[in-house]
Short mmCIF file of C-alpha atoms in Angstrom, two decimals:
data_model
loop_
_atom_site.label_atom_id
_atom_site.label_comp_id
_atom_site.label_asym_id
_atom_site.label_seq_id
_atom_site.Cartn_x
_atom_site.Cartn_y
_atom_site.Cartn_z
CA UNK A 273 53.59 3.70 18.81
CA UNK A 274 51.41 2.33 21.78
CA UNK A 275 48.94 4.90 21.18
CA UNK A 276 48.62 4.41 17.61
CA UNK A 277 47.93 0.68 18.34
CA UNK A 278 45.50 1.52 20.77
CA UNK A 279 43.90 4.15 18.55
CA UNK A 280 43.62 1.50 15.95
CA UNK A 281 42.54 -1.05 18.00
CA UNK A 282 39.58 1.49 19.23
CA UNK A 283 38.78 1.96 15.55
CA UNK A 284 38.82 -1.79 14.50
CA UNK A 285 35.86 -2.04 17.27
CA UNK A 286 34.08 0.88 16.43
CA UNK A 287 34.28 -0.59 12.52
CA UNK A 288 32.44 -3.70 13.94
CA UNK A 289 30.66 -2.75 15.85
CA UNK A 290 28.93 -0.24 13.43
CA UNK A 291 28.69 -2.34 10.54
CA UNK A 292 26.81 -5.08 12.22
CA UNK A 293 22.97 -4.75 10.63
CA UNK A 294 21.12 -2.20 13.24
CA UNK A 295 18.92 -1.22 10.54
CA UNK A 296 17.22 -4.45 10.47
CA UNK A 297 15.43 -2.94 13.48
CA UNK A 298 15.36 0.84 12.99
CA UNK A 299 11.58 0.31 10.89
CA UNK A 300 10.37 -1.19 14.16
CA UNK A 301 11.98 1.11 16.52
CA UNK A 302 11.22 4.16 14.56
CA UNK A 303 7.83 6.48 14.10
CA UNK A 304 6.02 5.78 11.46
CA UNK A 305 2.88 8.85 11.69
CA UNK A 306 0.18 8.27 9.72
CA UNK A 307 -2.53 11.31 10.04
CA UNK A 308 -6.00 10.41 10.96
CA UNK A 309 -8.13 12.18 8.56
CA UNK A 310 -10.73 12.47 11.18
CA UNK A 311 -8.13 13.88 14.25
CA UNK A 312 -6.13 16.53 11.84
CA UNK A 313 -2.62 16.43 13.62
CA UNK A 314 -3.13 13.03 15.74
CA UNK A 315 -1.92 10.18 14.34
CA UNK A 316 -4.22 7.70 13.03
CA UNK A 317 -5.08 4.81 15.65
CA UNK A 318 -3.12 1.54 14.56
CA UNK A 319 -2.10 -1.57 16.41
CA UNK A 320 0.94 -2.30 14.01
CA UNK A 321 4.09 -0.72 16.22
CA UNK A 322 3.87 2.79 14.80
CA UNK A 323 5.27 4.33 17.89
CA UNK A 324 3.35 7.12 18.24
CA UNK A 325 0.75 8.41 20.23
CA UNK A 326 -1.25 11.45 20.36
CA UNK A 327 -3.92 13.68 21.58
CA UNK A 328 -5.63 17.18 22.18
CA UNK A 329 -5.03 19.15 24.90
CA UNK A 330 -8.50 21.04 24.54
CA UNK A 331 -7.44 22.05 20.83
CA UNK A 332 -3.69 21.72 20.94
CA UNK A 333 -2.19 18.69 20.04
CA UNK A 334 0.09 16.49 22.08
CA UNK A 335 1.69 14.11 19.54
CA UNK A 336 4.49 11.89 19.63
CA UNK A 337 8.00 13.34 17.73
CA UNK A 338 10.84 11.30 15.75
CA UNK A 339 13.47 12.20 17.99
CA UNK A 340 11.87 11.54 21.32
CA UNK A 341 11.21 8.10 22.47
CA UNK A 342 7.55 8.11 22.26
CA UNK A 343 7.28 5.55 25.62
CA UNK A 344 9.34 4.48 28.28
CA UNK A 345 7.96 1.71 30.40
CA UNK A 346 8.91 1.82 33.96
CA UNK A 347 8.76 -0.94 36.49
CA UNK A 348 9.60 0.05 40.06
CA UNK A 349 8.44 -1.70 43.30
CA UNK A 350 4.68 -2.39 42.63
CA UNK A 351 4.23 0.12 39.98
CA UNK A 352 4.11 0.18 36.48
CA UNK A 353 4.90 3.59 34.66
CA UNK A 354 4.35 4.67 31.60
CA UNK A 355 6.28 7.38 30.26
CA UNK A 356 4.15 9.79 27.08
CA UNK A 357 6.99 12.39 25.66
CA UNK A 358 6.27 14.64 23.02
CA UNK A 359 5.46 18.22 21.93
CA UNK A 360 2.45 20.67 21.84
CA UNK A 361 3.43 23.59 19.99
CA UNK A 362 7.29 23.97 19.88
CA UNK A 363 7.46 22.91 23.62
CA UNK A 364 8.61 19.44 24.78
CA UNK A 365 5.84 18.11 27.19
CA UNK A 366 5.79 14.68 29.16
CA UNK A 367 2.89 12.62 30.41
CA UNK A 368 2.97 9.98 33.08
CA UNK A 369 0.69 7.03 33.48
CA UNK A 370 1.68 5.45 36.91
CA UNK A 371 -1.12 2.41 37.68
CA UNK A 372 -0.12 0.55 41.25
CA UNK A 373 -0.56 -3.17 41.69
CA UNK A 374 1.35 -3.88 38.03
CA UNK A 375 4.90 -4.94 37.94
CA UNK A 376 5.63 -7.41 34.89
CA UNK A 377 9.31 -8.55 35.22
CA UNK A 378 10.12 -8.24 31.27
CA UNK A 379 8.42 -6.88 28.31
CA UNK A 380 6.83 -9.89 27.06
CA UNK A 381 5.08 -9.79 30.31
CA UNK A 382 3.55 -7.01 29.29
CA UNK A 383 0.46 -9.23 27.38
CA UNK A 384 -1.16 -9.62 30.58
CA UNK A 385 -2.15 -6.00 30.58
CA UNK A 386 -4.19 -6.54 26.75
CA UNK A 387 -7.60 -4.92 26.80
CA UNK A 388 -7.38 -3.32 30.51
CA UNK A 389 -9.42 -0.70 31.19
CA UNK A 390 -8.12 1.56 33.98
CA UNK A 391 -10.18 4.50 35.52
CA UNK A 392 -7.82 7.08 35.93
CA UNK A 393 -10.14 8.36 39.23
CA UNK A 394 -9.23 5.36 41.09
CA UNK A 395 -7.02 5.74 43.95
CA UNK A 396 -4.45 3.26 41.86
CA UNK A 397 -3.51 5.48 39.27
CA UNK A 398 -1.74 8.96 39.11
CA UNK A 399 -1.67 11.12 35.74
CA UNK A 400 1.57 13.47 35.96
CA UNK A 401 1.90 16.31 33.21
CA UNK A 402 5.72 17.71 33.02
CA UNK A 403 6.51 20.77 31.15
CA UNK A 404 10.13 22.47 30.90
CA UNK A 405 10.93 22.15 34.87
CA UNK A 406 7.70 21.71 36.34
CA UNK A 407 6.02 18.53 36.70
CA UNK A 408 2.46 18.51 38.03
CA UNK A 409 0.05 15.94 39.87
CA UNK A 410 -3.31 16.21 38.13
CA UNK A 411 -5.97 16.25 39.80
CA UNK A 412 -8.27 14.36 37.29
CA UNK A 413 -12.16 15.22 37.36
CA UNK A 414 -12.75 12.09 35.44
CA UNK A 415 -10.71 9.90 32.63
CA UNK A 416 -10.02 6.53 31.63
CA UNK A 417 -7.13 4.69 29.91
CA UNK A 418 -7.32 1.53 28.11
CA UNK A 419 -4.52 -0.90 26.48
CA UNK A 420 -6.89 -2.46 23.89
CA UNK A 421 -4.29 -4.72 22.84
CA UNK A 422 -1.25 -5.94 23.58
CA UNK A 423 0.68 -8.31 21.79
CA UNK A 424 3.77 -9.95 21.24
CA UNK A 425 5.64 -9.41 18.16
CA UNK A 426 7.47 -11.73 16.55
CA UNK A 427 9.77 -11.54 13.60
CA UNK A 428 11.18 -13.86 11.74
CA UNK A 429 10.02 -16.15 14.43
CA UNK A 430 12.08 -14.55 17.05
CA UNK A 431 10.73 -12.57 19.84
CA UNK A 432 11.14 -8.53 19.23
CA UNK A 433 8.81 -6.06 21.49
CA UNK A 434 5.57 -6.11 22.25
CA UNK A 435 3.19 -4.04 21.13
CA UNK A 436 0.65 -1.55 23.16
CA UNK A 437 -1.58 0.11 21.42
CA UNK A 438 -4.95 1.89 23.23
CA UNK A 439 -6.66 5.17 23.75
CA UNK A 440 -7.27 7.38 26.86
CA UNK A 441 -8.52 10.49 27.96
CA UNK A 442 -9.37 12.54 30.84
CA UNK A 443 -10.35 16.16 31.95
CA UNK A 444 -8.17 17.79 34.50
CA UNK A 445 -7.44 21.12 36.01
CA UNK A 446 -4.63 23.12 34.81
CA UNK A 447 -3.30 26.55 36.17
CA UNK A 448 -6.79 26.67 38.14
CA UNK A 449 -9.14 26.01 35.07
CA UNK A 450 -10.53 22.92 33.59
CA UNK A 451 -9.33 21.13 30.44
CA UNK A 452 -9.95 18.13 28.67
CA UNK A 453 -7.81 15.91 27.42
CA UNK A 454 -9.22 13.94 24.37
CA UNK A 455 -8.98 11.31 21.39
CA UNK A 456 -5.56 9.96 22.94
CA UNK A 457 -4.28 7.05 21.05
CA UNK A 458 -1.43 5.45 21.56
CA UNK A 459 0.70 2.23 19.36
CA UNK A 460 3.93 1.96 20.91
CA UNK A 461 6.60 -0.98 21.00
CA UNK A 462 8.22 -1.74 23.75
CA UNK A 463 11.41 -3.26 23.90
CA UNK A 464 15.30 -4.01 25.52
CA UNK A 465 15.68 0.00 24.55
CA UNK A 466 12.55 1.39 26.33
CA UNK A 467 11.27 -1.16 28.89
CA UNK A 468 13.03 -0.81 32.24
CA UNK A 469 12.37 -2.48 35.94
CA UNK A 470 14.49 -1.89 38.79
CA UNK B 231 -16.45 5.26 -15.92
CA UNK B 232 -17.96 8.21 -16.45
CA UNK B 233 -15.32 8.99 -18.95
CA UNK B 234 -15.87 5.39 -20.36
CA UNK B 235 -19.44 5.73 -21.06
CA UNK B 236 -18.98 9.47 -22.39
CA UNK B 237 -15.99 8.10 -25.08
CA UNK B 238 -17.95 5.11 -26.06
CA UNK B 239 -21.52 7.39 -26.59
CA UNK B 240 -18.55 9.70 -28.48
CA UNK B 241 -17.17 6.44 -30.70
CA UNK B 242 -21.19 5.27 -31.67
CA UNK B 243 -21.68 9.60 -32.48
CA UNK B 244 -19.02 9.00 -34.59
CA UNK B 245 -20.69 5.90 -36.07
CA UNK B 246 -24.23 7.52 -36.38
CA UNK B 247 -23.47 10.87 -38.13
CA UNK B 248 -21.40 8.98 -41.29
CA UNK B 249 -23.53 8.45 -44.07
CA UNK B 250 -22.74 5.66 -46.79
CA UNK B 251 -20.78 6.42 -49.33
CA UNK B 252 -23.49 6.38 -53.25
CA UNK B 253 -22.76 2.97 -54.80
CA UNK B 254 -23.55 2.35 -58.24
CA UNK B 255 -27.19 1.09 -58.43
CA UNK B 256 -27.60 -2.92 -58.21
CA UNK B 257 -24.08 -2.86 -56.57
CA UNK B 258 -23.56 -4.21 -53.10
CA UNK B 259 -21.05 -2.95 -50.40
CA UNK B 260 -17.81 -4.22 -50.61
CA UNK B 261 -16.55 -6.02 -47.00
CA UNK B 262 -12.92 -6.11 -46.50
CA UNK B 263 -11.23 -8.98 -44.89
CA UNK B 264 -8.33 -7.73 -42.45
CA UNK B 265 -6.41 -9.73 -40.19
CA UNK B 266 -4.80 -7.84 -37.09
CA UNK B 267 -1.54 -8.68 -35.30
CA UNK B 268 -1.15 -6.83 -32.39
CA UNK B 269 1.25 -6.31 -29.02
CA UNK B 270 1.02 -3.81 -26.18
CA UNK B 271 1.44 -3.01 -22.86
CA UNK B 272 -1.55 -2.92 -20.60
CA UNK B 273 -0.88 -1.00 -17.49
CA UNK B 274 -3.35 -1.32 -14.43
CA UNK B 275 -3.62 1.78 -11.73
CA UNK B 276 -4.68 0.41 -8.24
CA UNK B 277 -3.64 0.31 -5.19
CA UNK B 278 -2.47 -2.14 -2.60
CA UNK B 279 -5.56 -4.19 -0.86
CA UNK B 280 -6.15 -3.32 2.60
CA UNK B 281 -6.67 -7.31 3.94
CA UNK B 282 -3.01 -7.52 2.71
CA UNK B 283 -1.36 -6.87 5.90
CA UNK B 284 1.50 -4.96 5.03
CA UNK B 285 3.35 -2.49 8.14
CA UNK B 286 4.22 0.39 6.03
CA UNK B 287 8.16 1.76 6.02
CA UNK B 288 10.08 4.29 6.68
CA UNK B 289 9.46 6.68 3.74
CA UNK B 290 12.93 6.29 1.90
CA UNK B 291 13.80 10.30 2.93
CA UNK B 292 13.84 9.38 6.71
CA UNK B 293 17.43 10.22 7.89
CA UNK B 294 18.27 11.10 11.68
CA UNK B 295 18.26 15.24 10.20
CA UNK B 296 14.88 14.73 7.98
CA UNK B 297 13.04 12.17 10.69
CA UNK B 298 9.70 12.50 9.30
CA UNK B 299 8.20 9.84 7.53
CA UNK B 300 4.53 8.28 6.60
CA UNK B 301 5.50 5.28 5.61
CA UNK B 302 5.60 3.72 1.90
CA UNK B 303 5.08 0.67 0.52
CA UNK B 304 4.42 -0.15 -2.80
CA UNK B 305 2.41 -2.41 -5.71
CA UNK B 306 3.25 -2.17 -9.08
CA UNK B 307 1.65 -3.97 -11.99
CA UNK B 308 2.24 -4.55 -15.67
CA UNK B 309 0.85 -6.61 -18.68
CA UNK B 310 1.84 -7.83 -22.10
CA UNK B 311 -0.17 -8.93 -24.91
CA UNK B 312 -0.21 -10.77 -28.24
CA UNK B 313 -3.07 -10.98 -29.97
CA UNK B 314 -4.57 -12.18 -33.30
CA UNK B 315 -7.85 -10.44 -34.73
CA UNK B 316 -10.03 -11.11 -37.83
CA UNK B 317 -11.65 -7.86 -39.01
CA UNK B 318 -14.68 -7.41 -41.27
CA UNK B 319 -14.11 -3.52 -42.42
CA UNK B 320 -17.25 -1.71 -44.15
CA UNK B 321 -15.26 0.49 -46.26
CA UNK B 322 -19.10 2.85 -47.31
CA UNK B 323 -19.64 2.63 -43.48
CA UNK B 324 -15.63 3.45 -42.32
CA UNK B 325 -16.04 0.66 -39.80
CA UNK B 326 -15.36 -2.79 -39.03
CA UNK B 327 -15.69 -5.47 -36.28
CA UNK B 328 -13.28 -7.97 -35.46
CA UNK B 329 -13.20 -11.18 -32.91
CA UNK B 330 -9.68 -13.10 -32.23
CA UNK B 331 -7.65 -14.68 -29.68
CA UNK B 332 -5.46 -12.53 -27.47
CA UNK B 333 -2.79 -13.81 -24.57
CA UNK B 334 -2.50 -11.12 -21.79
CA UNK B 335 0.00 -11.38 -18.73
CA UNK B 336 0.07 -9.68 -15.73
CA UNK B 337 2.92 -9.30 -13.17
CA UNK B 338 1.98 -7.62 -9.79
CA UNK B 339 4.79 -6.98 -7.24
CA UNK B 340 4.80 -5.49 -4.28
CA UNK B 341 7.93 -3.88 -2.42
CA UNK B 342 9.01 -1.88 -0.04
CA UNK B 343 10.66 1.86 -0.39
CA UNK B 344 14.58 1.14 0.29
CA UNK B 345 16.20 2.63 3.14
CA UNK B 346 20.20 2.48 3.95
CA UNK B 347 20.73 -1.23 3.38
CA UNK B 348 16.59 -2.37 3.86
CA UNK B 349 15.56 -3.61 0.76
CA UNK B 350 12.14 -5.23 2.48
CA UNK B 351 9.13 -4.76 4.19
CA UNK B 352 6.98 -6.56 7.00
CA UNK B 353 3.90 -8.85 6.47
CA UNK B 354 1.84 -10.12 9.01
CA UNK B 355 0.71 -13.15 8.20
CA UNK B 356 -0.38 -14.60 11.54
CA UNK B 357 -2.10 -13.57 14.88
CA UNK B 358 -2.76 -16.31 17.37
CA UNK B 359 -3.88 -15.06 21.18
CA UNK B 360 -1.61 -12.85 21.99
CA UNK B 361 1.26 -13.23 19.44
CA UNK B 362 1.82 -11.80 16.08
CA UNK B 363 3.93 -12.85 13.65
CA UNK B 364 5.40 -10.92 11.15
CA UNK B 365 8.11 -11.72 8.03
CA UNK B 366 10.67 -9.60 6.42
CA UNK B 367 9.53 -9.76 3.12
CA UNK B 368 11.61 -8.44 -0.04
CA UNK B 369 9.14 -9.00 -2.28
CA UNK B 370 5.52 -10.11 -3.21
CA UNK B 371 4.49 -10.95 -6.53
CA UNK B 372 1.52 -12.28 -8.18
CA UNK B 373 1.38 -13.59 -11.83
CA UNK B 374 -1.70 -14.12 -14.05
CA UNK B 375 -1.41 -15.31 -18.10
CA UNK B 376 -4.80 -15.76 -19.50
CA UNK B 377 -6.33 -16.39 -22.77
CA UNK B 378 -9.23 -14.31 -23.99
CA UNK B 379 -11.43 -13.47 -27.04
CA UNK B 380 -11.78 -9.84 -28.03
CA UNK B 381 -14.40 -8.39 -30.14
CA UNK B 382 -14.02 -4.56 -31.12
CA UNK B 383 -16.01 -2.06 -32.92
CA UNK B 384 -13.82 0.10 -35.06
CA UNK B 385 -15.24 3.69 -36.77
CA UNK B 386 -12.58 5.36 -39.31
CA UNK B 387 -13.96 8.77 -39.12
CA UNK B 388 -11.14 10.51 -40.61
CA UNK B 389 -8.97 9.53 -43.49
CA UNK B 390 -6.64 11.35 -45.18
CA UNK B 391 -4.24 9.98 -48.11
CA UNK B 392 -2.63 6.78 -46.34
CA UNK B 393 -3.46 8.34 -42.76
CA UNK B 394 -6.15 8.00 -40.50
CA UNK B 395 -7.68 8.22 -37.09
CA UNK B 396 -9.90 5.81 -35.66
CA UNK B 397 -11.82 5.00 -32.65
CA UNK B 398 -12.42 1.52 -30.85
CA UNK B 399 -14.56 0.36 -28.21
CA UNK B 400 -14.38 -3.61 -27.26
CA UNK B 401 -14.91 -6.28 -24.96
CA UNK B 402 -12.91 -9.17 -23.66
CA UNK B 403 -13.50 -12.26 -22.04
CA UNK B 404 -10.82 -15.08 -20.49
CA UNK B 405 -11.44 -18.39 -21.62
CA UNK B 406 -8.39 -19.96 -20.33
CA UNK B 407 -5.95 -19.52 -17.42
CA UNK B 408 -2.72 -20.52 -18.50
CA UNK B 409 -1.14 -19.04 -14.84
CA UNK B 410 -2.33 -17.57 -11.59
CA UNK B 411 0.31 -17.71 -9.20
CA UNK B 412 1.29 -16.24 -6.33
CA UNK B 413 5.23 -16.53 -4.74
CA UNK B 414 7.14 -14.66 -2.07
CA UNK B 415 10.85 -13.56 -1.62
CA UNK B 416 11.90 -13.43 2.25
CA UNK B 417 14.19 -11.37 3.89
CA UNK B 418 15.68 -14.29 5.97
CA UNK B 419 16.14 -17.87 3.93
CA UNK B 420 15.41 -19.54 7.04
CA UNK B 421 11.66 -18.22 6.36
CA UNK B 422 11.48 -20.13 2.99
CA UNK B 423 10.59 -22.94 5.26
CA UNK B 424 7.58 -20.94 6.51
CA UNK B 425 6.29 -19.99 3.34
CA UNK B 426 3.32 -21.94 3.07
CA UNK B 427 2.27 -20.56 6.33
CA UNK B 428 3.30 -16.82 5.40
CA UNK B 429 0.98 -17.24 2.17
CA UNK B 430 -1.90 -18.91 4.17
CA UNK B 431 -2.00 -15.69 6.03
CA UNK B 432 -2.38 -13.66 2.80
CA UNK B 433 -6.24 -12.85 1.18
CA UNK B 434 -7.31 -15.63 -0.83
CA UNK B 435 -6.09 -16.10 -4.14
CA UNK B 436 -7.30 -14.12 -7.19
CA UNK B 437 -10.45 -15.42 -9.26
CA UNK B 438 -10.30 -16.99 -12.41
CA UNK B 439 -12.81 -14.46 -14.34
CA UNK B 440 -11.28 -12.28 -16.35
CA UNK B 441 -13.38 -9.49 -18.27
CA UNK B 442 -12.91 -6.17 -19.74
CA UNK B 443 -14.37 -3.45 -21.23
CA UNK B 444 -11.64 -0.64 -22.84
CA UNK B 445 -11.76 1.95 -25.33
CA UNK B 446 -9.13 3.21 -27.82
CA UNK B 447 -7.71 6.03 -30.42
CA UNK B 448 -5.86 4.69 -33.16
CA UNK B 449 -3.57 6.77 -35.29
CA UNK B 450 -3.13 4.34 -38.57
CA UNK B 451 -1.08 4.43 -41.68
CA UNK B 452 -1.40 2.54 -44.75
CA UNK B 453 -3.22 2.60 -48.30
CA UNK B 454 -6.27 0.95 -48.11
CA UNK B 455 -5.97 -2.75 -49.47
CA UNK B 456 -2.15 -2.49 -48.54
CA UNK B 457 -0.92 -3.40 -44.97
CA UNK B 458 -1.79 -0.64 -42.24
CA UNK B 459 0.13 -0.38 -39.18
CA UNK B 460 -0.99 1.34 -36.32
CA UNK B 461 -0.51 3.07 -32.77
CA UNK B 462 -3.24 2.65 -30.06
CA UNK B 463 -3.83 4.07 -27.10
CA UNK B 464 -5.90 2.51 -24.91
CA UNK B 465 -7.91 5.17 -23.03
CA UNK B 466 -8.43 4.54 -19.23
CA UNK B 467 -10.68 1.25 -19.14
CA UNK B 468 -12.60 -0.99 -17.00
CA UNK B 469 -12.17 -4.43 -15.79
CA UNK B 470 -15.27 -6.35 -15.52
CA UNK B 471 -14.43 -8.95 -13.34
CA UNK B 472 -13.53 -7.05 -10.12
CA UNK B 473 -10.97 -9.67 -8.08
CA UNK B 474 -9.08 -11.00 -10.78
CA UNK B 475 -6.01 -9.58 -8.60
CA UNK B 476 -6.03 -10.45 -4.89
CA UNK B 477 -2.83 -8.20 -4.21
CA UNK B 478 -4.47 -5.11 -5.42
CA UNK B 479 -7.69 -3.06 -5.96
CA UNK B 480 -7.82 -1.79 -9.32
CA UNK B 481 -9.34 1.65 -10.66
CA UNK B 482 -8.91 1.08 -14.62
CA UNK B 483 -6.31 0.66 -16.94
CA UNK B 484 -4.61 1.81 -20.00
CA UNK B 485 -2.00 1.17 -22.42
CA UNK B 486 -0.38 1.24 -25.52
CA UNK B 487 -0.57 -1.43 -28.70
CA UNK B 488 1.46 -1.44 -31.97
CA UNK B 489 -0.81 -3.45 -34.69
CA UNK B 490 -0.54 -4.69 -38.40
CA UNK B 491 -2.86 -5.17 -40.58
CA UNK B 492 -3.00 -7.80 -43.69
CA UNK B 493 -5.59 -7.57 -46.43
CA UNK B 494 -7.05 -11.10 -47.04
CA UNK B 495 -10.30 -10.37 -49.40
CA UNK B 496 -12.54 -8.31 -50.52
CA UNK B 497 -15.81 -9.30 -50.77
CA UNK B 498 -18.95 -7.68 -52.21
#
């Protein structure tokens, strides 16, 4: 009898707790792609919140999926991460962004980085590429990465994410021969779910 | 418009190959008087403006096993009309030309493509610094009633017993807007507070010149003299004036009118 009432008790929680209104947010929080005509398989360049990001690994495309979160944004110590997961091909692939000498406290704080150009060259940032197991430092020829905008989004007149959207793009070496990296675009929000500082 | 300038050239062919029927000599031609009640739809194809900032949704198939999606929102618009038309017919030409006095409305709405329990979409109607602002919208409508004087050309090129088929070309001018109005329907009711600041944030509102140019096939039936009634189909036409909506862009429209038409007098 005890266990039914905790069983039910369980359940009257889970009822709540599911049929509160999440999808108010799942159109924010979700990827919206929208091909660019011009970049066939990137997603079109957009400031709205998309969440999505994309661009060629010399032909192949890296784009942003619907079950991945697109970007995670990391704070930790002096350091702000950002986290790039997607596919090329069928494979899951991750790109980090780590820029020293950045560490906003929330999300919101996040405005201060709108239109910042950073030269991925500079001593200050680190480009990581992570494929099945392996994760490797690149060792960048030349590159740059730019937030063009950031801005805070606000719904209904209450505070929701904010907003980076920019484009990048580098050329590296991988397995011992060069490679460019081009027409990355990015238009991610960032949010309680994906910003994180510790 | 190419097809609009190759149906009208068709309509004046028409026009230019019939020959005039042999009257008795010293007799004039008769002109008959008709007087045209009419009713329709008139059905505008365009698509949403792109200064209405609108986030697109998730397309309505997006589930957590089908997550693709490429967004979807939506404009629709409609119109009604009611018109009144005086008709000089040429019976030994098979053509006529009328003027009148015809109300049109248009409804425009905008929406977004339903999802689970989401019955709205997002428009930004404010970016200040660093902040945007958006509103859950439900819906977006725009309403125009004007008053406008036709005047058609009508050719009767093929008659047979109490049937016939006819072609129309006219033009249309608005000589009086009875309504151009724009309203909103939020998400939230705590945003109908904001709503004059949501709509300031929208493109500015639609002209008041209103202007078209359309073409039509009429199927008819009626003894001549005797009431006619007919079925129109207005063939993918032009409007003149090009902002008369400030929700969408438009590409042409058509439609669909039932008429009547009285005998008043024939004159010769």
């Amino acid at each position: 009898m005890k266990a039914l009432k905790n069983l039910i008790s369980v359940f009257v929680v889970v009822l709540i707790a599911t049929s509160c209104d999440k999808t108010e947010d799942v159109n924010l929080s979700q990827t919206i792609f929208i091909e660019d005509p011009y970049a066939p398989g990137l997603p079109v360049y957009s400031e709205w919140g998309y969440n999505t990001f994309g661009a060629y690994i010399d032909r192949i495309p890296f784009v942003s999926n619907s079950q991945d979160l697109p970007l995670k944004v990391i704070v930790n110590s002096d350091t702000l991460k950002l986290i790039f997961q997607g596919t090329m091909g069928y494979e899951t692939v991750e790109m980090d962004f780590l820029f020293k000498g950045y560490s906003p406290a929330s999300y919101a704080e996040l405005i201060d980085l709108d239109n910042t150009l950073f030269n991925l060259k500079d001593e200050s940032c680190t480009v990581i590429l992570r494929t099945g197991d392996s994760a490797k430092l690149l060792n960048l020829i030349e590159g740059d990465f730019q937030i063009q905008r950031a801005q805070r989004l606000f719904v209904d007149e209450s505070l929701n994410r904010t907003i980076l959207s920019g484009t990048f793009r580098f050329k590296t070496f991988l397995d011992g021969e060069p490679v460019a990296i081009t027409n990355g675009r990015f238009d991610a929000g960032v949010g309680y779910e994906n910003f994180y500082n510790f | 418009m190419k097809k609009i300038s190759f149906l009208t050239l068709l309509a004046l062919l028409s026009f230019a190959m019939l020959k005039a029927q042999e009257t008795p000599v010293g007799a004039d031609p008769a002109i008959i008087k008709l007087i045209h009640f009419e009713a329709g739809f008139n059905i505008p194809k365009g698509s949403l403006r792109e200064d209405v900032a609108i986030r697109q949704n998730l397309n309505y198939n997006y589930n957590y096993y089908n997550p693709t999606s490429d967004g979807s929102v939506s404009a629709y618009t409609s119109g009604v009309l009611f018109g009144i038309r005086l008709e000089y017919f040429i019976p030994a030409y098979h053509s006529g030309i009328s003027a009148g006095l015809r109300f049109t409305g248009f409804n425009t709405e905008i929406y977004g493509i339903t999802y689970g329990s989401m019955d709205y979409f997002y428009l930004r109607y404010s970016e200040e610094g660093s902040d945007t602002r958006f509103a859950r919208v439900k819906s977006l409508m725009e309403d125009h009633y004007v008053l406008s004087i036709p005047v058609e050309l009508r050719i009767v090129p093929l008659r047979y017993n109490n049937l016939s088929l006819s072609f129309k070309a006219g033009v249309e001018a608005g000589i009086l807007n009875l309504k151009n109005e724009r309203s909103i329907e939020f998400s939230e009711e705590s945003m109908n507070a904001r709503t004059a600041e949501v709509m300031a944030g929208l493109p500015p509102p639609a002209g008041n010149s209103y202007a078209t140019f359309y073409t039509a096939i009429c199927f008819n039936a009626g003894w001549e003299g005797k009431p006619n009634y007919s079925l129109e189909i207005l063939l993918p036409s032009a409007f003149l004036t090009k902002n008369y909506f400030s929700l969408i862009e438009t590409d042409y429209f058509a439609g669909v009118k039932l008429s009547m038409q009285l005998p008043l007098k024939t004159s010769k």
